[in-house]
mmCIF file of C-alpha atoms in Angstrom:
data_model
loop_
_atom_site.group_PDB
_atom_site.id
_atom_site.type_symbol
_atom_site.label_atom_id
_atom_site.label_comp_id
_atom_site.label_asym_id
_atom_site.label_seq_id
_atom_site.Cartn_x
_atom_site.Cartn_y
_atom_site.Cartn_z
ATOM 1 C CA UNK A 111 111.164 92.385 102.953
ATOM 2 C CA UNK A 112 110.876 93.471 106.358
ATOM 3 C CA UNK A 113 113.471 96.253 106.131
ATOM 4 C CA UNK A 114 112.275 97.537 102.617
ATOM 5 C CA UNK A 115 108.961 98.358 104.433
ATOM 6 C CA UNK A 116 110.231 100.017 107.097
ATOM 7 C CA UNK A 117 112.537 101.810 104.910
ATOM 8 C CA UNK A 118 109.412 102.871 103.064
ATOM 9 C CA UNK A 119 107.715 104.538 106.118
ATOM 10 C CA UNK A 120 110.661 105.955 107.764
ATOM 11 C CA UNK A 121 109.385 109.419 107.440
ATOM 12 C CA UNK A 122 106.420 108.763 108.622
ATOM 13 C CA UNK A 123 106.873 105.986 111.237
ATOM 14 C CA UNK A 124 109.874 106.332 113.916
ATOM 15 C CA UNK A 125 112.510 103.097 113.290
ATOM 16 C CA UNK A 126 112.410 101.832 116.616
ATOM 17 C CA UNK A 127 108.467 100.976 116.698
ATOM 18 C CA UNK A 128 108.060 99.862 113.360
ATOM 19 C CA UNK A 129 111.320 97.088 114.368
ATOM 20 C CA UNK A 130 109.304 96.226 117.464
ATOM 21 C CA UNK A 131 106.347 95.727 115.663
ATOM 22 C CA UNK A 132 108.263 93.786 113.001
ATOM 23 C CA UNK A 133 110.296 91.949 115.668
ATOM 24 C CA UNK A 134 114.000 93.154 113.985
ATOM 25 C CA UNK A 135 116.564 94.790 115.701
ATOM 26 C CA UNK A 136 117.387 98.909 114.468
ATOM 27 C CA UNK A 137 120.629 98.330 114.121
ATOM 28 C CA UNK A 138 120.218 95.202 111.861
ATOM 29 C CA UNK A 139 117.843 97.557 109.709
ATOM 30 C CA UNK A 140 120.637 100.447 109.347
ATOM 31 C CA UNK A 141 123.537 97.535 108.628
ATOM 32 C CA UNK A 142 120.671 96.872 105.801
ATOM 33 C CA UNK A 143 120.468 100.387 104.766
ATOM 34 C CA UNK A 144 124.559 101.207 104.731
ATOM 35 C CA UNK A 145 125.044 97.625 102.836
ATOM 36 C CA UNK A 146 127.011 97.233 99.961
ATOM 37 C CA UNK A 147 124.945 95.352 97.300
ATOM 38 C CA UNK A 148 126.543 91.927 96.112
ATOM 39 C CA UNK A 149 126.977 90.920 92.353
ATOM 40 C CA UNK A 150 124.345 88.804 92.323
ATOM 41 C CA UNK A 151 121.877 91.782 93.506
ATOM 42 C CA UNK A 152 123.443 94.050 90.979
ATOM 43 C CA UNK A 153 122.747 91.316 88.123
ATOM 44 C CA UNK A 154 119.405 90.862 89.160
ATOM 45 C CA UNK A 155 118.702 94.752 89.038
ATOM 46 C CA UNK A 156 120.043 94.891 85.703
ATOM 47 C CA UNK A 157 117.908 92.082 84.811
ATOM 48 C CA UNK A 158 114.785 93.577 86.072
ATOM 49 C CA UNK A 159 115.371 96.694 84.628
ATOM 50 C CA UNK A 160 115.954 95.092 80.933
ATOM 51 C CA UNK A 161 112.990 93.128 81.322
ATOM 52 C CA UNK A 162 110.915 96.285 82.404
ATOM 53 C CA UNK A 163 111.904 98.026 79.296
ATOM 54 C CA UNK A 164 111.310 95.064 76.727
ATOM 55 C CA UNK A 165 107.881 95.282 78.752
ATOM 56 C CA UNK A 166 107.283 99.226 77.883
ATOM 57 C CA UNK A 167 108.672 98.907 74.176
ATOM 58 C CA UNK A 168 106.112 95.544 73.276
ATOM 59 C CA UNK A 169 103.063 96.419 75.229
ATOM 60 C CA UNK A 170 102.854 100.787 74.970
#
């Protein structure tokens, strides 16, 4: 959750001080960034994006 915010401000916010401020290393926030996203993650997208679509098609 931590690294999703950052990643949200990045252009506004330099890396380094937001990871202070958060108390996470840089480099364990770019590891998150350059990750390769397990099966499970890629289910779980899938699964949120069905649901989200079942949502718009039942309630317009």
């Amino acid at each position: 959750m931590k690294y999703e915010f950052i990643d949200s401000y990045v252009e506004k916010y330099k890396v380094t001080h937001m990871c202070h401020a958060l108390d996470v290393s840089p480099s364990g926030f770019y590891k998150w960034r350059h990750r390769v996203p397990s099966e499970r993650s890629k289910r779980r997208e899938r699964f949120e994006q069905l649901v989200m679509c079942m949502y718009l098609v039942i309630i317009p």
